[in-house]
Coordinates of C-alpha atoms and ligand atoms in Angstrom, one line a residue:
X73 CA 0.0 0.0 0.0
X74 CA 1.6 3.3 -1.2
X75 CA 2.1 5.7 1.5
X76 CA 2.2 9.6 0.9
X77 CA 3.0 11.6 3.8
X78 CA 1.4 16.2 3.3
X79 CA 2.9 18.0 5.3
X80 CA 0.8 21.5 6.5
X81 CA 2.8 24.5 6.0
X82 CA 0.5 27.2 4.7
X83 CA -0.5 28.8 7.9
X84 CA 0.4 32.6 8.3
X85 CA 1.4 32.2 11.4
X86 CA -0.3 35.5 12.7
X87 CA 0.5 34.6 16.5
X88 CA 4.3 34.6 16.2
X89 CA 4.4 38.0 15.0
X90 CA 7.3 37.7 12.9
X91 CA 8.1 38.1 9.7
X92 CA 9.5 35.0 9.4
X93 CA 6.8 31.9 7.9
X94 CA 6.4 30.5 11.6
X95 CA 7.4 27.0 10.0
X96 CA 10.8 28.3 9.0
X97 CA 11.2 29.9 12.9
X98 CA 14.6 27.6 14.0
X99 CA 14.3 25.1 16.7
X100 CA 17.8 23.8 17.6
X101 CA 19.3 25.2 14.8
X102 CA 16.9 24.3 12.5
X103 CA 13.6 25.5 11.1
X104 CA 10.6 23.7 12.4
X105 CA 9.4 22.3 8.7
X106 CA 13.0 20.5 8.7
X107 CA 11.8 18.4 11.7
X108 CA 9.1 17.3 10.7
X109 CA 10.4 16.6 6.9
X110 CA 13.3 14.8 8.3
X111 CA 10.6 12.2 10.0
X112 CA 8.3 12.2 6.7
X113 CA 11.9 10.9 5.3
X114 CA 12.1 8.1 8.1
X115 CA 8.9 6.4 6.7
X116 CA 10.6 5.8 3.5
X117 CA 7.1 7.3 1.6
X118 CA 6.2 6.8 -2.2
X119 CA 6.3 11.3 -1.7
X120 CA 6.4 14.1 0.6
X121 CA 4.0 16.9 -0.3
X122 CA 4.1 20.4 1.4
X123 CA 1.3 22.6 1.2
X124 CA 2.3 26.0 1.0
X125 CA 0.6 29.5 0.8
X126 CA 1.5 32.5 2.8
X127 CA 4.9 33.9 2.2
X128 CA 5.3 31.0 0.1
X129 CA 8.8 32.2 -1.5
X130 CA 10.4 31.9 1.8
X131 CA 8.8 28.6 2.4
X132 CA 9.4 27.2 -0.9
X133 CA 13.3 28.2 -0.9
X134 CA 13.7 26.1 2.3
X135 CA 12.1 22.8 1.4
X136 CA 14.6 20.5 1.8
X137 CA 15.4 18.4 -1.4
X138 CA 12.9 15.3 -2.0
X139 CA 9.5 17.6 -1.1
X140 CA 7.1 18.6 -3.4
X141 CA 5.2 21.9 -3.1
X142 CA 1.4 22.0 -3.1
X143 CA 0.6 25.9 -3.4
X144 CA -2.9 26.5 -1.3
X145 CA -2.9 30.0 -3.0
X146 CA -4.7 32.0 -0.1
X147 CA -5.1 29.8 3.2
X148 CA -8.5 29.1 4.0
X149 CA -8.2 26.4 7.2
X150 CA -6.5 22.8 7.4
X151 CA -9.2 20.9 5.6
X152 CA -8.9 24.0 2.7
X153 CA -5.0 22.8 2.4
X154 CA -5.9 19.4 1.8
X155 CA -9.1 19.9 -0.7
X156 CA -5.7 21.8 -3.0
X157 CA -4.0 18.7 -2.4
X158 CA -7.0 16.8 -3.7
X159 CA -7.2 18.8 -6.8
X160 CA -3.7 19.3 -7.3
X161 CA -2.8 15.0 -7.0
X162 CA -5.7 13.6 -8.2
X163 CA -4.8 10.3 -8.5
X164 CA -3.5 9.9 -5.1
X165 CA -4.6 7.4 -3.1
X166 CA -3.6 4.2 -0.7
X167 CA -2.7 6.2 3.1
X168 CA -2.2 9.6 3.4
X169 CA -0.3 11.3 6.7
X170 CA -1.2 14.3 7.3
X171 CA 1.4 16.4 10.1
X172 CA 1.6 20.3 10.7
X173 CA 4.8 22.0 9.8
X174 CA 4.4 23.4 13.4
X175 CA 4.5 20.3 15.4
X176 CA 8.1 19.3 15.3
X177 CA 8.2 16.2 17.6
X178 CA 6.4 13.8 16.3
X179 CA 8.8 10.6 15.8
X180 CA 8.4 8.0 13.0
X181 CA 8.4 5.6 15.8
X182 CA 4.7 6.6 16.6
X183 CA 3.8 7.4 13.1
X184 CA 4.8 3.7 12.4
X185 CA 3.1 2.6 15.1
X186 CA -0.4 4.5 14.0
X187 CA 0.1 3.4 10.9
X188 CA 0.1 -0.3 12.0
X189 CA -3.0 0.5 14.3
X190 CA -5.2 2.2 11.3
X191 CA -4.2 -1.2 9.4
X192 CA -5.0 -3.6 12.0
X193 CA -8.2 -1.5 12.7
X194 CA -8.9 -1.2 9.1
X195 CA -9.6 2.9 10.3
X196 CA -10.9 5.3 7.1
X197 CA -9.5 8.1 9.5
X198 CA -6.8 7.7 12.7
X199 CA -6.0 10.3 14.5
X200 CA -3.5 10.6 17.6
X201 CA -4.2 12.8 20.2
X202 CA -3.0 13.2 24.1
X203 CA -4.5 14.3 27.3
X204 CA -3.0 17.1 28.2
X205 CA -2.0 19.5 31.8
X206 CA -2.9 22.5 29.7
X207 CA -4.9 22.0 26.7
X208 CA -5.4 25.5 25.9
X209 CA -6.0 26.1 22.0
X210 CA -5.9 22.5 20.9
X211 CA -8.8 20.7 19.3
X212 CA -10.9 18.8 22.3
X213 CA -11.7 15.2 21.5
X214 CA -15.3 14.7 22.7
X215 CA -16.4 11.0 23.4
X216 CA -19.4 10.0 24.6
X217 CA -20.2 8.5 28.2
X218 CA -18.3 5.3 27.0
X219 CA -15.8 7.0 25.6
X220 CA -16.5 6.0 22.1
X221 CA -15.3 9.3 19.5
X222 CA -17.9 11.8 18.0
X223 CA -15.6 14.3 17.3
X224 CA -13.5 17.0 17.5
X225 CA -14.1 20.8 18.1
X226 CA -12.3 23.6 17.6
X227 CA -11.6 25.6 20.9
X228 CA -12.2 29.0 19.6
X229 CA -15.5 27.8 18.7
X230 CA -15.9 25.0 22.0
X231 CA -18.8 26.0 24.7
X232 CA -17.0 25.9 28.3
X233 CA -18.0 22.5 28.8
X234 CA -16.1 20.9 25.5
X235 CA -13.0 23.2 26.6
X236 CA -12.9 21.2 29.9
X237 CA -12.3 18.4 28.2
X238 CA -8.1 17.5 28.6
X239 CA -7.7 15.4 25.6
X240 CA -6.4 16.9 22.5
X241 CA -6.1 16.3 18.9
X242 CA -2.5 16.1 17.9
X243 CA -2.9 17.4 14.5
X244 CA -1.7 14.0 12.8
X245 CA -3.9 11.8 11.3
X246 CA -3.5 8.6 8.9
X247 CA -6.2 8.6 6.3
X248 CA -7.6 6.1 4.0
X249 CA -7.4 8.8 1.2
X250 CA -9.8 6.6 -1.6
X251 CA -12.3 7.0 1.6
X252 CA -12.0 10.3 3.2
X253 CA -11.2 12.4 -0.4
X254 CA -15.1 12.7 -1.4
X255 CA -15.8 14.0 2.1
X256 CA -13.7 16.8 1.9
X257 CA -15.7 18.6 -0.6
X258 CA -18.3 18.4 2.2
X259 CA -16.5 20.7 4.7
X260 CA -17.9 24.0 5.4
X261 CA -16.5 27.3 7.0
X262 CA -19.2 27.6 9.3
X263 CA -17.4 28.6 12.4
X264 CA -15.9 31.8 13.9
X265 CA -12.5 31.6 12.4
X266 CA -14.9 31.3 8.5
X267 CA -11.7 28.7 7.9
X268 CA -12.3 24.7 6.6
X269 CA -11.7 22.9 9.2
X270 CA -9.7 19.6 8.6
X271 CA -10.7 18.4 12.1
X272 CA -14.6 17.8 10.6
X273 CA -13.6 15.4 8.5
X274 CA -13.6 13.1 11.5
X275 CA -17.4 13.5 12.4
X276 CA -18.3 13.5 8.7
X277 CA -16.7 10.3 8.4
X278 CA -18.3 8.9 11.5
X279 CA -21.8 9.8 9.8
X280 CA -20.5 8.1 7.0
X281 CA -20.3 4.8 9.2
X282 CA -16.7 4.3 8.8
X283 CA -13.7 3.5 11.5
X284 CA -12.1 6.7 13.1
X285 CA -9.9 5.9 15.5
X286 CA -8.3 8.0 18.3
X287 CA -4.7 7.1 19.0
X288 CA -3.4 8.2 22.4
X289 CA 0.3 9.3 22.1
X290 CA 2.6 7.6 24.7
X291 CA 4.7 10.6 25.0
X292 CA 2.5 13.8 25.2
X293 CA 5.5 16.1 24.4
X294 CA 5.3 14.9 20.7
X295 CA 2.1 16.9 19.9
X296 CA 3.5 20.3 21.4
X297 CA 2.4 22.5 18.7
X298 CA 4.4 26.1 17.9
X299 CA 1.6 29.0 17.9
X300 CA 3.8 31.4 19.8
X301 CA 7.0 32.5 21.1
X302 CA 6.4 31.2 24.3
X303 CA 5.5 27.5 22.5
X304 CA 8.6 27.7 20.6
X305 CA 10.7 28.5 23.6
X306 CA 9.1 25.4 25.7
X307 CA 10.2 23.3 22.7
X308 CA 13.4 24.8 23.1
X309 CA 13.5 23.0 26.8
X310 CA 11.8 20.1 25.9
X311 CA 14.6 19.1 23.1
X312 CA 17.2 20.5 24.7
X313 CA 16.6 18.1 28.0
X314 CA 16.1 15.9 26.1
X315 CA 19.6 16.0 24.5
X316 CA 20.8 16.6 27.9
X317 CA 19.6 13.3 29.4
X318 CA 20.4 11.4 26.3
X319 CA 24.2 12.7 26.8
X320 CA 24.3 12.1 30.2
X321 CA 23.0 8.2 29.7
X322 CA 26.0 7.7 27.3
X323 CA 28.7 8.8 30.4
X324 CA 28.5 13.0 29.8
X325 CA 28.1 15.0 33.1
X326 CA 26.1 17.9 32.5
X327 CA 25.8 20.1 35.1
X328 CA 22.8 21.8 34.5
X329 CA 20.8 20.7 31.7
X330 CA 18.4 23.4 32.0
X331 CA 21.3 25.3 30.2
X332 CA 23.1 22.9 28.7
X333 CA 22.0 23.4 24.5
X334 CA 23.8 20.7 22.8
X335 CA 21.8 20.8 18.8
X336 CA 20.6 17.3 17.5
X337 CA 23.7 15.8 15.3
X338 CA 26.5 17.0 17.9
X339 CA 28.3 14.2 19.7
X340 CA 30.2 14.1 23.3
X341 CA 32.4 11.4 24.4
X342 CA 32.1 9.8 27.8
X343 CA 33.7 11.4 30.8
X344 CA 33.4 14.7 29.3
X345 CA 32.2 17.7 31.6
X346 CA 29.8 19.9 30.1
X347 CA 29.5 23.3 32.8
X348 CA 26.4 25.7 32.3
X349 CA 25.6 28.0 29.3
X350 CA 27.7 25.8 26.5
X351 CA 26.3 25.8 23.7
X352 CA 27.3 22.9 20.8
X353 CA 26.0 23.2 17.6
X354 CA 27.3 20.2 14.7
X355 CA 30.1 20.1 17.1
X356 CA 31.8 16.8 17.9
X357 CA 33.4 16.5 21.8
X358 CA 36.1 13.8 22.3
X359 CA 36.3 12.2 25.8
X360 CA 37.4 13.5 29.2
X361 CA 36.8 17.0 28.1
X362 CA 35.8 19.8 30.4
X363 CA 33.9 22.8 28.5
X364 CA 33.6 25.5 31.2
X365 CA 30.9 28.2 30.8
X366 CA 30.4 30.3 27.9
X367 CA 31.3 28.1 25.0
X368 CA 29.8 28.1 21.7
X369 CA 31.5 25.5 19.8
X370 CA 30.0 25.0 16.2
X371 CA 31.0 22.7 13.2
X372 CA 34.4 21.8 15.2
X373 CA 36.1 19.1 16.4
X374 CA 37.4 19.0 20.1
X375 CA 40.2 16.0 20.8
X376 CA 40.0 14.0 23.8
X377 CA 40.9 15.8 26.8
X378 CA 41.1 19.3 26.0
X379 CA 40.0 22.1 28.3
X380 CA 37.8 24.9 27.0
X381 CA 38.4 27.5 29.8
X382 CA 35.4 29.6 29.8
X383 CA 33.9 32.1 27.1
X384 CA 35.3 30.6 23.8
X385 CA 33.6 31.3 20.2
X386 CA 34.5 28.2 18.0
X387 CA 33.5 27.9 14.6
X388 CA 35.2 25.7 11.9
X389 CA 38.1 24.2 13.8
X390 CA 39.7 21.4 14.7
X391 CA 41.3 21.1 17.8
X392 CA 43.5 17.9 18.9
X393 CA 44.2 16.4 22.2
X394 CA 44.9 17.6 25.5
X395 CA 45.0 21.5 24.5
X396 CA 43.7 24.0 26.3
X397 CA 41.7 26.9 25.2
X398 CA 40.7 30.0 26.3
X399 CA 39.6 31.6 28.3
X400 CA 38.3 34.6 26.2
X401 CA 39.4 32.9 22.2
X402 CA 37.9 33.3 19.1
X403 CA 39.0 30.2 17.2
X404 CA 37.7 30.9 13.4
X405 CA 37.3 28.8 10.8
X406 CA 40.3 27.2 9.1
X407 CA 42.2 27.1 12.7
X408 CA 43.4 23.3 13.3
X409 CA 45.5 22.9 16.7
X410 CA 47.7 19.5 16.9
X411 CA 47.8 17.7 20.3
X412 CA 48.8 19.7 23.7
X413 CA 48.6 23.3 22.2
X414 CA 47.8 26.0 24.4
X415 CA 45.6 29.4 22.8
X416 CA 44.2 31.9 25.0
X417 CA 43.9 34.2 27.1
X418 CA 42.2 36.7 24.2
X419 CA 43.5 34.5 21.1
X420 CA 42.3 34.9 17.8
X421 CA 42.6 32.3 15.2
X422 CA 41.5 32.4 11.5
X423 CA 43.0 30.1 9.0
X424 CA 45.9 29.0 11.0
X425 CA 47.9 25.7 11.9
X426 CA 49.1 25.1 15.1
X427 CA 51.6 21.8 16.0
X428 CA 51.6 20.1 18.5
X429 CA 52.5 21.8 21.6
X430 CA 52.6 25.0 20.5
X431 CA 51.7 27.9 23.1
X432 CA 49.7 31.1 21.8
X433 CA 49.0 31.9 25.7
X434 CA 47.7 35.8 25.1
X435 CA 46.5 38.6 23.0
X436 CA 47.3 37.0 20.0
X437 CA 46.4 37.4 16.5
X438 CA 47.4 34.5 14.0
X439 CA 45.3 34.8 10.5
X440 CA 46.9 32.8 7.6
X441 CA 49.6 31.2 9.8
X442 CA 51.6 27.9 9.4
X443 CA 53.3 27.4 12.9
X444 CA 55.4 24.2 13.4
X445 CA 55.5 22.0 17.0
X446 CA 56.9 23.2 20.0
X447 CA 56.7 26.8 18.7
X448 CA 55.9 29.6 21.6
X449 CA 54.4 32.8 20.0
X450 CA 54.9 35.1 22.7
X451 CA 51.8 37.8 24.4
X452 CA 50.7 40.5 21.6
X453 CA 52.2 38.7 18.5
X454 CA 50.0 39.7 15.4
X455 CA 50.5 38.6 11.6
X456 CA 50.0 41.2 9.5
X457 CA 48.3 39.1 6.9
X458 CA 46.7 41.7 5.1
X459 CA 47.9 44.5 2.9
X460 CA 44.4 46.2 1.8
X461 CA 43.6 43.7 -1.4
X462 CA 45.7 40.3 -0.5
X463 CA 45.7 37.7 2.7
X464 CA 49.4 36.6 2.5
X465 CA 50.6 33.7 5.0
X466 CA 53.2 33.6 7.9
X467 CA 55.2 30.4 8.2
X468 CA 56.6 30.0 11.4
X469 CA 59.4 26.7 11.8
X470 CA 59.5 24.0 14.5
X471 CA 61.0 25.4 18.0
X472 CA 60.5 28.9 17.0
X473 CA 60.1 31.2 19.8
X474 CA 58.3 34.4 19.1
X475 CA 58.7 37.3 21.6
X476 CA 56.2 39.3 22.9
X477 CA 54.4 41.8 20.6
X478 CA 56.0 41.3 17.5
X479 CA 54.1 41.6 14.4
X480 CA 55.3 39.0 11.5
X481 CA 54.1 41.1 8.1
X482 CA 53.4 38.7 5.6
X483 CA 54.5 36.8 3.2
X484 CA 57.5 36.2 6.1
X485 CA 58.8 33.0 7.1
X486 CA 60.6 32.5 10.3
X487 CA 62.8 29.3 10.3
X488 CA 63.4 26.6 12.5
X489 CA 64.1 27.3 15.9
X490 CA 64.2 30.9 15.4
X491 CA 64.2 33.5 17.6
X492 CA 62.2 37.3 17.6
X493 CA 63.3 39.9 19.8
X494 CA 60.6 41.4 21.9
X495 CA 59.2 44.2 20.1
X496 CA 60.5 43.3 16.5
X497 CA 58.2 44.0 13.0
X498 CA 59.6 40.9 11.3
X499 CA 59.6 42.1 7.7
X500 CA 62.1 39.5 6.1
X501 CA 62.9 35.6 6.5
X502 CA 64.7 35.0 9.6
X503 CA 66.7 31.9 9.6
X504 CA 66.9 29.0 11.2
X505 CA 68.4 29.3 14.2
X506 CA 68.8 32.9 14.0
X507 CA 67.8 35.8 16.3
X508 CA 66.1 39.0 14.3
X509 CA 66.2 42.2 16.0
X510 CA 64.2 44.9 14.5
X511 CA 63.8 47.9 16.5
X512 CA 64.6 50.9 17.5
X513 CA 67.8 51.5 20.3
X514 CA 66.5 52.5 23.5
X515 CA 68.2 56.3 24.7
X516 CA 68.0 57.4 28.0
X517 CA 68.0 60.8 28.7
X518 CA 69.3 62.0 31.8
X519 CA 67.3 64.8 34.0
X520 CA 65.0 65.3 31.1
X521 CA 61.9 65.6 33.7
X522 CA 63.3 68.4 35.7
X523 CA 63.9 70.4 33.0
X524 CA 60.7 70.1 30.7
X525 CA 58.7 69.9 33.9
X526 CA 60.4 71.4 36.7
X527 CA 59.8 69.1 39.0
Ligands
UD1_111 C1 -4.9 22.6 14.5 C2 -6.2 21.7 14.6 C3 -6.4 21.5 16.1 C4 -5.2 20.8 16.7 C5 -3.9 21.6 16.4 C6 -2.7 20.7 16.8 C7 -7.6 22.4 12.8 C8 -8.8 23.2 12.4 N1 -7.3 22.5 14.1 O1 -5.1 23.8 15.1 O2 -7.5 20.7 16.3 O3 -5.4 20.7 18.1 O4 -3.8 21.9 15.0 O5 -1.5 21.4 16.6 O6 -7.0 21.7 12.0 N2 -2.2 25.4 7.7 C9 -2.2 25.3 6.3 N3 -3.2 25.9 5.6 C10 -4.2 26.6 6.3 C11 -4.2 26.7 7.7 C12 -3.2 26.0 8.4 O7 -1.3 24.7 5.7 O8 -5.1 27.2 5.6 C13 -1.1 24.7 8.4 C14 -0.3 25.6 9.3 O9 0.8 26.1 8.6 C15 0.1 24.7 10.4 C16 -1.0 23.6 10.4 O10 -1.7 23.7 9.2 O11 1.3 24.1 10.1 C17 -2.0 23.8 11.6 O12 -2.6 25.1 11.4 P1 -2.8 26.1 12.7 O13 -3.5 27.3 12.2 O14 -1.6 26.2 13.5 O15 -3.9 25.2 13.5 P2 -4.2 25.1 15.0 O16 -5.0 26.3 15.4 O17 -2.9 24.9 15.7
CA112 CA1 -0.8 25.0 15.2

């Protein structure tokens, strides 16, 4: 049986106030829609189709690869969004999934499992839902006094009794498209938001005699919904401890995992100390690291054992084992640091290989720079890899010791075990083993004060 999952992405949005389609509003570093396409992709369907309407540019232009756009023109309601599907695919047919671009959670673990249950049941319409602390603005289910389903209602349209009721509908449903399609032209905007309601389909098909069948999620958390800011933020907690608990069954201590935000796709080896406030996005975290407060660590590589002192910004690099970083470095893409090197205090990298051992231990900048092992690059050293139109590089030898504030103007090459007086702008090659002086002879001058001053 051919399975199609539509995925609802037309909504304006209107209580996000943003400019930003609400679908394409980042959760962990990604938008929303990419969730829930991500888990469309995880049932292996015959196609993805995404219905799309208001600021449908945006929309469109982040569709990941492998979904097909349904444009719903002007959004009129859910069930509106699928009658365009309807007329846009119209030989569709075997089951149809229906999920909201808004509800992020869901895993293809339940929709498996509610696909099974609408087979076994032989449903025309299965729908999961959850009883909830808060239902707020969700759809109620209402049952009668055995429980069996008659429907669901809206809760901008639900009397106080109906809005009482603490079981919601999810907003996924698994339809027996060959049965539910004819009823869809039977939907009418006759409530207070004048919008087709998808969520009728399920009485009208009940009147219809066929099988709807309420599936009770196991885990509530997978029907949270994004409506707001405040929804989006909750989600943010939910994944993120998530994450957190996740990392900490594999051997990670996290301190706090109330602010701990390590994104989906990072990893963290075991033994490794995450402190508060870190933040890891497609970063990967060797073992026996500590990462003290204040790191953002993103599309890097962190070695075994290596300290992040606090209040790093790492993007792009690769770091080996046992350094130490920090605190206060900004390691920028293109920095790679062999095993035992030491950057930071106030470090900048960009661009620049470090060997193994090598200390850069403060207010450094290194842009463009080849440094060998062993190498010390004393406190204020700056390559001057730019000359107003070119980046030019600085090669710097094995055992080369740089002194403090030196500025190497590139293209320069400093050789082998080197060495730069204090204070020198290294404008030519120095040699291995050589010392290059380049400044200007100190004079004193004897009761100068007195006399300017006359003190
Ligand atoms: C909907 C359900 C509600 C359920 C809740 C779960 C309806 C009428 N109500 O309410 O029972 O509890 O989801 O999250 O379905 N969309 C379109 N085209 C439209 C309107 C909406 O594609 O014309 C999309 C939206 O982009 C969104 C999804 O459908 O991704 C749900 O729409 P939304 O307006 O957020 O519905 P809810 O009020 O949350
Ligand atoms: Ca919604």
């Amino acid at each position: 049986m051919s399975v199609t999952v539509v995925i609802l992405a037309a909504g304006e949005g209107k209580r996000m106030r943003s400019s930003l389609p609400k679908v394409l509003h980042p959760l962990c570093g990604k938008p929303l829609v990419h969730h829930v396409v991500e888990t469309a992709k995880r049932l292996k369907p015959d196609a993805i189709l995404a219905v799309v309407g208001s600021r449908k540019e945006a929309v469109l232009q982040a569709l990941p690869e492998g979904v097909e756009a349904v444009d719903q023109g002007l959004p009129r309601g859910t069930g509106h969004a699928m009658m365009r599907v309807a007329e846009e695919h119209p030989r569709l047919g075997g089951t149809v999934v229906v999920l909201s671009g808004d509800v992020p959670l869901v895993t293809a673990g339940t929709l498996r499992a509610m696909l099974a249950h609408h087979r076994r049941r032989r449903a025309a319409l299965t729908l999961a839902t959850a009883v909830l602390e808060h239902p707020d603005a969700y759809g109620r289910i209402v049952r009668d006094a055995s429980g069996a389903f008659l429907g669901i209602r809206e809760a901008s349209d639900a009397p106080r009794e109906i809005l009482r009721i603490p079981e919601v509908n999810a907003g996924i449903y698994v339809m027996d498209w060959g049965r539910l399609r004819p009823l869809l032209a039977t939907l009418r905007p006759a409530n207070r938001q004048r919008e087709y309601y998808l969520t009728d389909l399920a009485s009208r098909a009940l009147g219809g005699g066929m099988r709807v069948e309420p599936y009770i999620l196991r885990d509530p958390r997978e029907m949270l919904g994004v409506n707001t800011r405040n929804d989006l933020a909750n989600l943010h907690r939910i994944l993120y401890a998530v994450r957190a608990s996740e990392l900490m069954e594999r051997g990670v201590t996290v301190l706090d995992p109330a602010s701990t935000f390590v994104d989906p796709g990072c990893s963290v080896g075991r033994d490794t100390i995450l402190y508060p406030n870190v933040h890891l996005r497609g970063a990967r975290i060797g073992r026996g690291c500590v990462i003290y407060p204040g790191n953002i660590v993103e599309d890097s590589t962190v070695g075994a054992g290596t300290i992040l002192n606090p209040n790093n910004w790492i993007e792009g690099a690769r770091i080996g084992k046992a350094c130490r970083v920090g605190p206060m470095s900004h390691l920028r893409p293109g920095t790679v640091l062999g095993d035992g090197v030491r950057v930071g205090n106030f470090v900048e990298t960009k661009k620049a290989r470090l060997g193994r051992g090598t200390k850069a231990a403060h207010l450094t900048y290194l842009g463009d720079a080849e440094i060998g092992r062993g190498a010390n690059i004393g406190c204020g050293t700056i390559t001057c890899n730019y000359d107003g139109r070119q980046k030019h590089v600085t090669v710097i030898g094995d055992g080369a010791f740089i002194g403090s504030d030196c500025q190497l103007v590139a293209p320069v090459k400093v050789g082998r075990g080197a060495y730069t007086a204090s204070g020198t702008t290294v404008t030519e090659d120095v040699p291995p083993g050589a010392l290059a002086v380049g400044r200007a002879r100190q004079r004193n001058i004897p009761g100068w004060v007195k006399r300017k001053r006359g003190q």
